[in-house]
PDB file of C-alpha atoms in Angstrom:
ATOM      1  CA  MET A  14       0.000   0.000   0.000  1.00 47.00           C
ATOM      2  CA  GLU A  15       1.376   3.382  -0.947  1.00 48.00           C
ATOM      3  CA  PRO A  16       1.777   5.809   1.971  1.00 48.00           C
ATOM      4  CA  ARG A  17      -0.985   8.304   2.495  1.00 54.00           C
ATOM      5  CA  PRO A  18       0.373  11.867   2.632  1.00 49.00           C
ATOM      6  CA  THR A  19      -0.474  14.355   5.326  1.00 56.00           C
ATOM      7  CA  PRO A  20      -3.718  16.211   4.481  1.00 57.00           C
ATOM      8  CA  PRO A  21      -2.997  19.648   3.032  1.00 60.00           C
ATOM      9  CA  PRO A  22      -3.617  22.865   4.916  1.00 61.00           C
ATOM     10  CA  GLU A  23      -6.700  24.732   3.831  1.00 61.00           C
ATOM     11  CA  PRO A  24      -6.071  27.699   1.532  1.00 63.00           C
ATOM     12  CA  ALA A  25      -5.859  31.126   3.119  1.00 60.00           C
ATOM     13  CA  GLN A  26      -9.016  32.118   4.953  1.00 60.00           C
ATOM     14  CA  SER A  27      -8.969  35.406   3.040  1.00 68.00           C
ATOM     15  CA  ALA A  28     -10.094  33.500  -0.057  1.00 87.00           C
ATOM     16  CA  ASN A  29     -13.812  32.895  -0.457  1.00 95.00           C
ATOM     17  CA  ALA A  30     -15.366  29.433  -0.246  1.00 96.00           C
ATOM     18  CA  GLN A  31     -15.444  29.002  -4.004  1.00 96.00           C
ATOM     19  CA  ASP A  32     -11.700  29.689  -4.299  1.00 96.00           C
ATOM     20  CA  ARG A  33     -10.820  27.602  -1.250  1.00 96.00           C
ATOM     21  CA  PHE A  34     -12.772  24.551  -2.370  1.00 95.00           C
ATOM     22  CA  PHE A  35     -11.265  24.757  -5.848  1.00 96.00           C
ATOM     23  CA  ALA A  36      -7.789  24.848  -4.298  1.00 96.00           C
ATOM     24  CA  LEU A  37      -8.567  21.917  -1.992  1.00 96.00           C
ATOM     25  CA  THR A  38      -9.861  19.926  -4.934  1.00 96.00           C
ATOM     26  CA  LEU A  39      -6.697  20.562  -6.931  1.00 97.00           C
ATOM     27  CA  GLN A  40      -4.605  19.502  -3.936  1.00 97.00           C
ATOM     28  CA  THR A  41      -6.637  16.300  -3.689  1.00 97.00           C
ATOM     29  CA  LEU A  42      -5.979  15.562  -7.358  1.00 98.00           C
ATOM     30  CA  GLU A  43      -2.283  16.250  -6.880  1.00 98.00           C
ATOM     31  CA  ARG A  44      -2.194  13.704  -4.039  1.00 97.00           C
ATOM     32  CA  LEU A  45      -3.991  11.230  -6.264  1.00 98.00           C
ATOM     33  CA  ARG A  46      -1.309  11.686  -8.925  1.00 98.00           C
ATOM     34  CA  ALA A  47       1.501  11.390  -6.383  1.00 98.00           C
ATOM     35  CA  THR A  48       0.253   8.340  -4.480  1.00 98.00           C
ATOM     36  CA  GLN A  49      -2.267   6.338  -6.521  1.00 98.00           C
ATOM     37  CA  TRP A  50      -0.851   6.286 -10.054  1.00 98.00           C
ATOM     38  CA  ASP A  51       0.620   2.799  -9.776  1.00 98.00           C
ATOM     39  CA  ALA A  52      -2.632   1.345  -8.451  1.00 99.00           C
ATOM     40  CA  ILE A  53      -4.609   3.016 -11.236  1.00 99.00           C
ATOM     41  CA  ALA A  54      -2.124   1.702 -13.796  1.00 99.00           C
ATOM     42  CA  THR A  55      -2.438  -1.825 -12.414  1.00 99.00           C
ATOM     43  CA  VAL A  56      -6.207  -1.855 -12.811  1.00 99.00           C
ATOM     44  CA  ALA A  57      -5.906  -0.321 -16.272  1.00 99.00           C
ATOM     45  CA  GLY A  58      -3.556  -3.167 -17.138  1.00 99.00           C
ATOM     46  CA  TRP A  59      -6.145  -5.723 -16.057  1.00 99.00           C
ATOM     47  CA  LEU A  60      -8.785  -4.022 -18.150  1.00 99.00           C
ATOM     48  CA  GLY A  61      -6.553  -3.654 -21.195  1.00 98.00           C
ATOM     49  CA  GLU A  62      -5.869  -7.380 -21.070  1.00 98.00           C
ATOM     50  CA  ALA A  63      -9.562  -8.161 -20.618  1.00 98.00           C
ATOM     51  CA  LEU A  64     -10.612  -5.948 -23.523  1.00 98.00           C
ATOM     52  CA  ALA A  65      -7.993  -7.510 -25.767  1.00 98.00           C
ATOM     53  CA  ARG A  66      -9.632 -10.900 -25.268  1.00 97.00           C
ATOM     54  CA  ASP A  67     -13.214  -9.600 -25.549  1.00 98.00           C
ATOM     55  CA  GLY A  68     -13.733  -9.368 -21.782  1.00 98.00           C
ATOM     56  CA  TRP A  69     -15.828  -6.916 -19.803  1.00 98.00           C
ATOM     57  CA  LEU A  70     -15.682  -4.178 -17.200  1.00 99.00           C
ATOM     58  CA  TYR A  71     -18.259  -4.111 -14.393  1.00 98.00           C
ATOM     59  CA  VAL A  72     -18.553  -1.216 -11.967  1.00 97.00           C
ATOM     60  CA  PHE A  73     -20.596  -1.239  -8.764  1.00 92.00           C
ATOM     61  CA  GLY A  74     -21.339   1.386  -6.164  1.00 88.00           C
ATOM     62  CA  THR A  75     -24.107   2.272  -3.728  1.00 84.00           C
ATOM     63  CA  GLY A  76     -25.545   5.690  -2.951  1.00 76.00           C
ATOM     64  CA  HIS A  77     -23.545   8.459  -4.609  1.00 77.00           C
ATOM     65  CA  SER A  78     -20.868   5.919  -5.530  1.00 80.00           C
ATOM     66  CA  HIS A  79     -23.169   4.488  -8.187  1.00 81.00           C
ATOM     67  CA  LEU A  80     -22.390   7.634 -10.198  1.00 87.00           C
ATOM     68  CA  VAL A  81     -18.980   6.150 -10.955  1.00 93.00           C
ATOM     69  CA  ALA A  82     -20.687   3.054 -12.370  1.00 91.00           C
ATOM     70  CA  GLU A  83     -22.909   5.166 -14.599  1.00 89.00           C
ATOM     71  CA  GLU A  84     -19.910   7.219 -15.759  1.00 94.00           C
ATOM     72  CA  VAL A  85     -18.629   4.363 -17.929  1.00 93.00           C
ATOM     73  CA  PHE A  86     -21.990   3.272 -19.316  1.00 90.00           C
ATOM     74  CA  TYR A  87     -23.496   4.073 -22.721  1.00 93.00           C
ATOM     75  CA  ARG A  88     -21.808   7.408 -23.189  1.00 93.00           C
ATOM     76  CA  ALA A  89     -19.774   9.237 -25.794  1.00 94.00           C
ATOM     77  CA  GLY A  90     -16.189   8.048 -25.683  1.00 96.00           C
ATOM     78  CA  GLY A  91     -17.138   5.135 -23.464  1.00 96.00           C
ATOM     79  CA  LEU A  92     -16.568   1.423 -23.843  1.00 98.00           C
ATOM     80  CA  ALA A  93     -19.281  -0.828 -25.210  1.00 97.00           C
ATOM     81  CA  HIS A  94     -17.927  -3.519 -22.869  1.00 98.00           C
ATOM     82  CA  ALA A  95     -18.581  -1.482 -19.710  1.00 97.00           C
ATOM     83  CA  VAL A  96     -21.548  -2.414 -17.549  1.00 96.00           C
ATOM     84  CA  PRO A  97     -22.864  -0.723 -14.401  1.00 94.00           C
ATOM     85  CA  MET A  98     -24.281  -2.992 -11.721  1.00 89.00           C
ATOM     86  CA  LEU A  99     -27.362  -1.080 -10.625  1.00 86.00           C
ATOM     87  CA  ASP A 100     -30.306  -1.679  -8.335  1.00 77.00           C
ATOM     88  CA  PRO A 101     -32.761   1.121  -7.437  1.00 61.00           C
ATOM     89  CA  ARG A 102     -32.819  -0.095  -3.838  1.00 64.00           C
ATOM     90  CA  LEU A 103     -29.182   0.959  -3.510  1.00 58.00           C
ATOM     91  CA  MET A 104     -29.592   4.314  -5.249  1.00 57.00           C
ATOM     92  CA  LEU A 105     -31.017   7.628  -4.099  1.00 49.00           C
ATOM     93  CA  HIS A 106     -33.691   8.576  -6.618  1.00 63.00           C
ATOM     94  CA  GLU A 107     -36.521   6.418  -5.230  1.00 63.00           C
ATOM     95  CA  ASN A 108     -35.879   6.074  -1.499  1.00 50.00           C
ATOM     96  CA  ALA A 109     -32.636   7.594  -0.268  1.00 56.00           C
ATOM     97  CA  ILE A 110     -33.264   6.717   3.374  1.00 59.00           C
ATOM     98  CA  GLN A 111     -33.946   3.071   2.618  1.00 57.00           C
ATOM     99  CA  ALA A 112     -30.880   2.874   0.367  1.00 50.00           C
ATOM    100  CA  THR A 113     -28.704   3.834   3.325  1.00 57.00           C
ATOM    101  CA  TYR A 114     -29.906   0.782   5.237  1.00 43.00           C
ATOM    102  CA  THR A 115     -30.045  -1.586   2.269  1.00 60.00           C
ATOM    103  CA  GLU A 116     -26.318  -1.195   1.594  1.00 59.00           C
ATOM    104  CA  ARG A 117     -25.696  -2.574   5.084  1.00 57.00           C
ATOM    105  CA  GLU A 118     -27.644  -5.813   4.477  1.00 65.00           C
ATOM    106  CA  PRO A 119     -25.616  -9.028   4.173  1.00 67.00           C
ATOM    107  CA  GLY A 120     -26.703 -11.266   1.298  1.00 74.00           C
ATOM    108  CA  PHE A 121     -27.829  -8.564  -1.119  1.00 75.00           C
ATOM    109  CA  ALA A 122     -24.715  -8.577  -3.313  1.00 85.00           C
ATOM    110  CA  ALA A 123     -24.965 -12.261  -4.210  1.00 89.00           C
ATOM    111  CA  GLN A 124     -28.461 -11.710  -5.577  1.00 88.00           C
ATOM    112  CA  LEU A 125     -27.330  -8.727  -7.626  1.00 89.00           C
ATOM    113  CA  ILE A 126     -24.201 -10.167  -9.198  1.00 91.00           C
ATOM    114  CA  ALA A 127     -26.196 -13.216 -10.300  1.00 91.00           C
ATOM    115  CA  GLN A 128     -28.100 -10.923 -12.678  1.00 91.00           C
ATOM    116  CA  TYR A 129     -24.962 -10.202 -14.730  1.00 94.00           C
ATOM    117  CA  PRO A 130     -23.073 -12.622 -17.035  1.00 96.00           C
ATOM    118  CA  VAL A 131     -19.684 -12.099 -15.409  1.00 97.00           C
ATOM    119  CA  ALA A 132     -16.838 -14.412 -16.381  1.00 97.00           C
ATOM    120  CA  PRO A 133     -13.362 -15.192 -15.030  1.00 98.00           C
ATOM    121  CA  GLY A 134     -10.877 -12.540 -16.081  1.00 97.00           C
ATOM    122  CA  ASP A 135     -13.455  -9.776 -16.315  1.00 98.00           C
ATOM    123  CA  VAL A 136     -12.729  -6.692 -14.212  1.00 99.00           C
ATOM    124  CA  LEU A 137     -14.945  -5.552 -11.339  1.00 98.00           C
ATOM    125  CA  ILE A 138     -14.439  -2.156  -9.720  1.00 98.00           C
ATOM    126  CA  VAL A 139     -16.319  -1.658  -6.454  1.00 97.00           C
ATOM    127  CA  VAL A 140     -16.742   1.947  -5.327  1.00 95.00           C
ATOM    128  CA  SER A 141     -17.485   2.826  -1.708  1.00 92.00           C
ATOM    129  CA  ASN A 142     -16.254   5.945   0.027  1.00 89.00           C
ATOM    130  CA  SER A 143     -16.415   4.401   3.505  1.00 89.00           C
ATOM    131  CA  GLY A 144     -15.541   0.844   2.513  1.00 87.00           C
ATOM    132  CA  ARG A 145     -17.349  -0.429   5.615  1.00 86.00           C
ATOM    133  CA  ASN A 146     -20.841  -1.460   4.493  1.00 85.00           C
ATOM    134  CA  ALA A 147     -21.845  -5.049   3.814  1.00 87.00           C
ATOM    135  CA  VAL A 148     -23.036  -4.863   0.213  1.00 89.00           C
ATOM    136  CA  PRO A 149     -19.853  -3.434  -1.370  1.00 91.00           C
ATOM    137  CA  ILE A 150     -17.718  -5.800   0.704  1.00 94.00           C
ATOM    138  CA  GLU A 151     -19.771  -8.814  -0.338  1.00 92.00           C
ATOM    139  CA  MET A 152     -19.798  -7.678  -3.972  1.00 92.00           C
ATOM    140  CA  ALA A 153     -15.999  -7.710  -3.964  1.00 96.00           C
ATOM    141  CA  LEU A 154     -15.973 -11.144  -2.327  1.00 96.00           C
ATOM    142  CA  ALA A 155     -18.521 -12.479  -4.819  1.00 94.00           C
ATOM    143  CA  GLY A 156     -16.498 -11.132  -7.713  1.00 97.00           C
ATOM    144  CA  ARG A 157     -13.335 -12.808  -6.518  1.00 97.00           C
ATOM    145  CA  GLU A 158     -15.172 -16.101  -6.006  1.00 96.00           C
ATOM    146  CA  LYS A 159     -16.243 -15.920  -9.657  1.00 97.00           C
ATOM    147  CA  GLY A 160     -12.708 -15.297 -10.879  1.00 98.00           C
ATOM    148  CA  LEU A 161     -12.972 -11.579 -11.591  1.00 98.00           C
ATOM    149  CA  ARG A 162     -10.115  -9.147 -11.030  1.00 98.00           C
ATOM    150  CA  VAL A 163     -11.470  -6.947  -8.244  1.00 98.00           C
ATOM    151  CA  ALA A 164     -10.380  -3.404  -7.447  1.00 99.00           C
ATOM    152  CA  ALA A 165     -11.816  -0.927  -4.967  1.00 98.00           C
ATOM    153  CA  ILE A 166     -12.071   2.841  -5.091  1.00 98.00           C
ATOM    154  CA  LEU A 167     -12.487   4.127  -1.549  1.00 97.00           C
ATOM    155  CA  ASN A 168     -11.454   6.756   0.966  1.00 95.00           C
ATOM    156  CA  ARG A 169      -8.604   5.401   3.085  1.00 95.00           C
ATOM    157  CA  ALA A 170      -8.924   8.089   5.744  1.00 93.00           C
ATOM    158  CA  GLN A 171     -12.572   7.275   6.330  1.00 87.00           C
ATOM    159  CA  SER A 172     -12.254   3.525   5.917  1.00 88.00           C
ATOM    160  CA  ASP A 173      -9.406   3.331   8.413  1.00 87.00           C
ATOM    161  CA  ALA A 174     -11.256   5.454  10.973  1.00 89.00           C
ATOM    162  CA  TRP A 175     -14.434   3.366  11.291  1.00 88.00           C
ATOM    163  CA  PRO A 176     -15.261  -0.290  12.000  1.00 84.00           C
ATOM    164  CA  SER A 177     -16.720  -2.637   9.421  1.00 87.00           C
ATOM    165  CA  ARG A 178     -20.462  -3.258   9.271  1.00 83.00           C
ATOM    166  CA  HIS A 179     -19.900  -6.706   7.762  1.00 81.00           C
ATOM    167  CA  PRO A 180     -20.295  -9.775  10.016  1.00 82.00           C
ATOM    168  CA  SER A 181     -16.740 -10.875   9.192  1.00 89.00           C
ATOM    169  CA  GLY A 182     -15.281  -7.624  10.466  1.00 86.00           C
ATOM    170  CA  LYS A 183     -13.530  -7.131   7.133  1.00 93.00           C
ATOM    171  CA  LYS A 184     -13.640  -3.942   5.111  1.00 93.00           C
ATOM    172  CA  LEU A 185     -13.599  -3.431   1.363  1.00 96.00           C
ATOM    173  CA  ALA A 186      -9.891  -2.628   1.527  1.00 95.00           C
ATOM    174  CA  ASP A 187      -9.295  -6.076   3.035  1.00 96.00           C
ATOM    175  CA  VAL A 188     -10.989  -8.039   0.255  1.00 97.00           C
ATOM    176  CA  ALA A 189     -10.109  -6.187  -2.968  1.00 98.00           C
ATOM    177  CA  GLU A 190      -6.947  -7.125  -4.867  1.00 98.00           C
ATOM    178  CA  VAL A 191      -6.036  -3.491  -5.478  1.00 98.00           C
ATOM    179  CA  VAL A 192      -7.223  -0.437  -3.563  1.00 98.00           C
ATOM    180  CA  ILE A 193      -7.300   3.043  -5.084  1.00 98.00           C
ATOM    181  CA  ASP A 194      -7.589   5.800  -2.499  1.00 98.00           C
ATOM    182  CA  ASN A 195      -9.684   8.772  -3.587  1.00 97.00           C
ATOM    183  CA  CYS A 196      -7.537  10.829  -1.180  1.00 97.00           C
ATOM    184  CA  GLY A 197     -10.487  12.480   0.520  1.00 95.00           C
ATOM    185  CA  PRO A 198     -10.827  13.314   4.225  1.00 94.00           C
ATOM    186  CA  ASN A 199     -12.634  11.350   6.900  1.00 91.00           C
ATOM    187  CA  GLY A 200     -16.256  12.347   6.336  1.00 86.00           C
ATOM    188  CA  ASP A 201     -15.713  13.150   2.627  1.00 86.00           C
ATOM    189  CA  ALA A 202     -16.210  16.935   2.855  1.00 91.00           C
ATOM    190  CA  TRP A 203     -13.254  19.328   3.023  1.00 91.00           C
ATOM    191  CA  LEU A 204     -14.304  22.905   3.610  1.00 95.00           C
ATOM    192  CA  HIS A 205     -14.824  24.323   7.102  1.00 94.00           C
ATOM    193  CA  LEU A 206     -17.035  27.422   7.278  1.00 95.00           C
ATOM    194  CA  PRO A 207     -17.837  29.287  10.505  1.00 95.00           C
ATOM    195  CA  GLY A 208     -21.394  28.637  11.632  1.00 96.00           C
ATOM    196  CA  MET A 209     -21.705  25.237   9.945  1.00 96.00           C
ATOM    197  CA  PRO A 210     -21.872  22.072  12.110  1.00 94.00           C
ATOM    198  CA  GLY A 211     -19.420  20.252   9.853  1.00 93.00           C
ATOM    199  CA  PRO A 212     -17.337  20.625   6.694  1.00 94.00           C
ATOM    200  CA  ILE A 213     -18.997  20.998   3.293  1.00 95.00           C
ATOM    201  CA  GLY A 214     -17.787  20.294  -0.232  1.00 95.00           C
ATOM    202  CA  SER A 215     -17.264  16.587  -0.949  1.00 93.00           C
ATOM    203  CA  THR A 216     -14.720  15.343  -3.466  1.00 94.00           C
ATOM    204  CA  SER A 217     -15.287  11.572  -3.585  1.00 93.00           C
ATOM    205  CA  SER A 218     -17.585  11.653  -6.615  1.00 94.00           C
ATOM    206  CA  LEU A 219     -15.517  13.944  -8.805  1.00 95.00           C
ATOM    207  CA  VAL A 220     -12.293  12.110  -7.957  1.00 97.00           C
ATOM    208  CA  GLY A 221     -13.979   8.754  -8.514  1.00 97.00           C
ATOM    209  CA  LEU A 222     -15.175   9.861 -11.941  1.00 97.00           C
ATOM    210  CA  LEU A 223     -11.654  10.909 -12.855  1.00 98.00           C
ATOM    211  CA  ILE A 224     -10.211   7.611 -11.641  1.00 98.00           C
ATOM    212  CA  ILE A 225     -12.577   5.519 -13.735  1.00 98.00           C
ATOM    213  CA  GLN A 226     -11.833   7.590 -16.827  1.00 98.00           C
ATOM    214  CA  LEU A 227      -8.086   7.281 -16.229  1.00 99.00           C
ATOM    215  CA  ILE A 228      -8.471   3.510 -16.018  1.00 98.00           C
ATOM    216  CA  GLN A 229     -10.577   3.415 -19.164  1.00 98.00           C
ATOM    217  CA  VAL A 230      -8.358   5.518 -21.427  1.00 98.00           C
ATOM    218  CA  ARG A 231      -5.168   3.728 -20.404  1.00 99.00           C
ATOM    219  CA  ALA A 232      -6.843   0.339 -20.848  1.00 99.00           C
ATOM    220  CA  VAL A 233      -7.883   1.234 -24.386  1.00 98.00           C
ATOM    221  CA  GLU A 234      -4.318   2.279 -25.158  1.00 99.00           C
ATOM    222  CA  LEU A 235      -3.037  -1.043 -23.827  1.00 99.00           C
ATOM    223  CA  ALA A 236      -5.602  -3.023 -25.816  1.00 99.00           C
ATOM    224  CA  LEU A 237      -4.580  -1.162 -28.968  1.00 99.00           C
ATOM    225  CA  ALA A 238      -0.968  -2.115 -28.261  1.00 98.00           C
ATOM    226  CA  ARG A 239      -2.153  -5.730 -28.364  1.00 98.00           C
ATOM    227  CA  GLY A 240      -3.733  -5.144 -31.764  1.00 98.00           C
ATOM    228  CA  VAL A 241      -7.332  -4.846 -30.549  1.00 98.00           C
ATOM    229  CA  ALA A 242      -9.493  -1.728 -30.917  1.00 98.00           C
ATOM    230  CA  PRO A 243     -12.183  -1.966 -28.211  1.00 98.00           C
ATOM    231  CA  GLU A 244     -15.722  -1.152 -29.262  1.00 98.00           C
ATOM    232  CA  MET A 245     -16.878   2.270 -28.101  1.00 97.00           C
ATOM    233  CA  TYR A 246     -19.805   4.654 -28.345  1.00 97.00           C
ATOM    234  CA  ILE A 247     -19.742   7.914 -30.298  1.00 96.00           C
ATOM    235  CA  SER A 248     -21.861  10.885 -29.265  1.00 93.00           C
ATOM    236  CA  SER A 249     -25.446  10.476 -30.456  1.00 87.00           C
ATOM    237  CA  ASN A 250     -25.622  14.259 -30.583  1.00 88.00           C
ATOM    238  CA  THR A 251     -23.120  14.323 -33.435  1.00 91.00           C
ATOM    239  CA  ALA A 252     -23.197  11.638 -36.114  1.00 85.00           C
ATOM    240  CA  GLY A 253     -22.951   8.660 -33.800  1.00 86.00           C
ATOM    241  CA  ASP A 254     -26.394   7.089 -34.171  1.00 92.00           C
ATOM    242  CA  PRO A 255     -25.643   4.623 -37.012  1.00 94.00           C
ATOM    243  CA  HIS A 256     -22.439   3.488 -35.296  1.00 95.00           C
ATOM    244  CA  ASN A 257     -24.116   3.147 -31.912  1.00 95.00           C
ATOM    245  CA  GLU A 258     -27.148   1.304 -33.274  1.00 96.00           C
ATOM    246  CA  ARG A 259     -24.923  -1.525 -34.425  1.00 96.00           C
ATOM    247  CA  LEU A 260     -23.520  -1.870 -30.925  1.00 97.00           C
ATOM    248  CA  LEU A 261     -26.942  -1.671 -29.311  1.00 95.00           C
ATOM    249  CA  GLU A 262     -28.283  -4.379 -31.565  1.00 96.00           C
ATOM    250  CA  LYS A 263     -25.283  -6.549 -30.768  1.00 96.00           C
ATOM    251  CA  TYR A 264     -25.397  -6.129 -26.983  1.00 97.00           C
ATOM    252  CA  ARG A 265     -29.006  -5.356 -26.106  1.00 94.00           C
ATOM    253  CA  HIS A 266     -29.579  -8.974 -25.108  1.00 93.00           C
ATOM    254  CA  ARG A 267     -26.474  -9.051 -22.906  1.00 93.00           C
ATOM    255  CA  ILE A 268     -26.536  -5.733 -21.058  1.00 94.00           C
ATOM    256  CA  ARG A 269     -29.672  -5.560 -18.964  1.00 86.00           C
ATOM    257  CA  HIS A 270     -29.625  -1.765 -18.640  1.00 83.00           C
ATOM    258  CA  LEU A 271     -29.754  -1.031 -22.380  1.00 88.00           C
TER     259      LEU A 271
END
């Protein structure tokens, strides 16, 4: 595990909140570059190898972390072989309160992964800022049992500070093959403002989105080096419709969210 650097000092209090949060975000990205590049490259290597042999990428997250899963799915410049693992009961748009409790339920992940045609050698990325809830932990375990390469994107500071909610006592960082730290603070939010009961301005989502794109673009480059051009979507708001329709026809039966 690469060492986690000391959290940066906040920018000068004379700057306004907009300027301070922008500076904190840039500092977070700089720490990501300094400490997590090898881990990101490792996962990109897995994916490049998988794509070169017609394998697949699966991404799973609960709550706001599901945004990282949607980032790779059915979008301009995105891989056709990228699948989000989604269940409304773990998302926020129907019942946010219930989703908070559902992600703590043992046994849920096994039911969900069974709905996807995963195969040995495919890549599974599990995203969880806290890394302590049962469903992400069990999703990583289920993926490894099925022979997938399993990586986690999480917040080391928060994960290390709190106990697991899984019966085994393990956390996501304990069960993934590779852990990528989103370099956020304990509690996710960075910016302290007088009069507020806690910090505001979270960075886990925006850093997670960057991480998944970094993995994707490097993986495509590696697949190309192996002589394989991975299938991808082109913007449907340009001239991409005919190209995309061929992919949709090919994969509509395989990707349950199309």
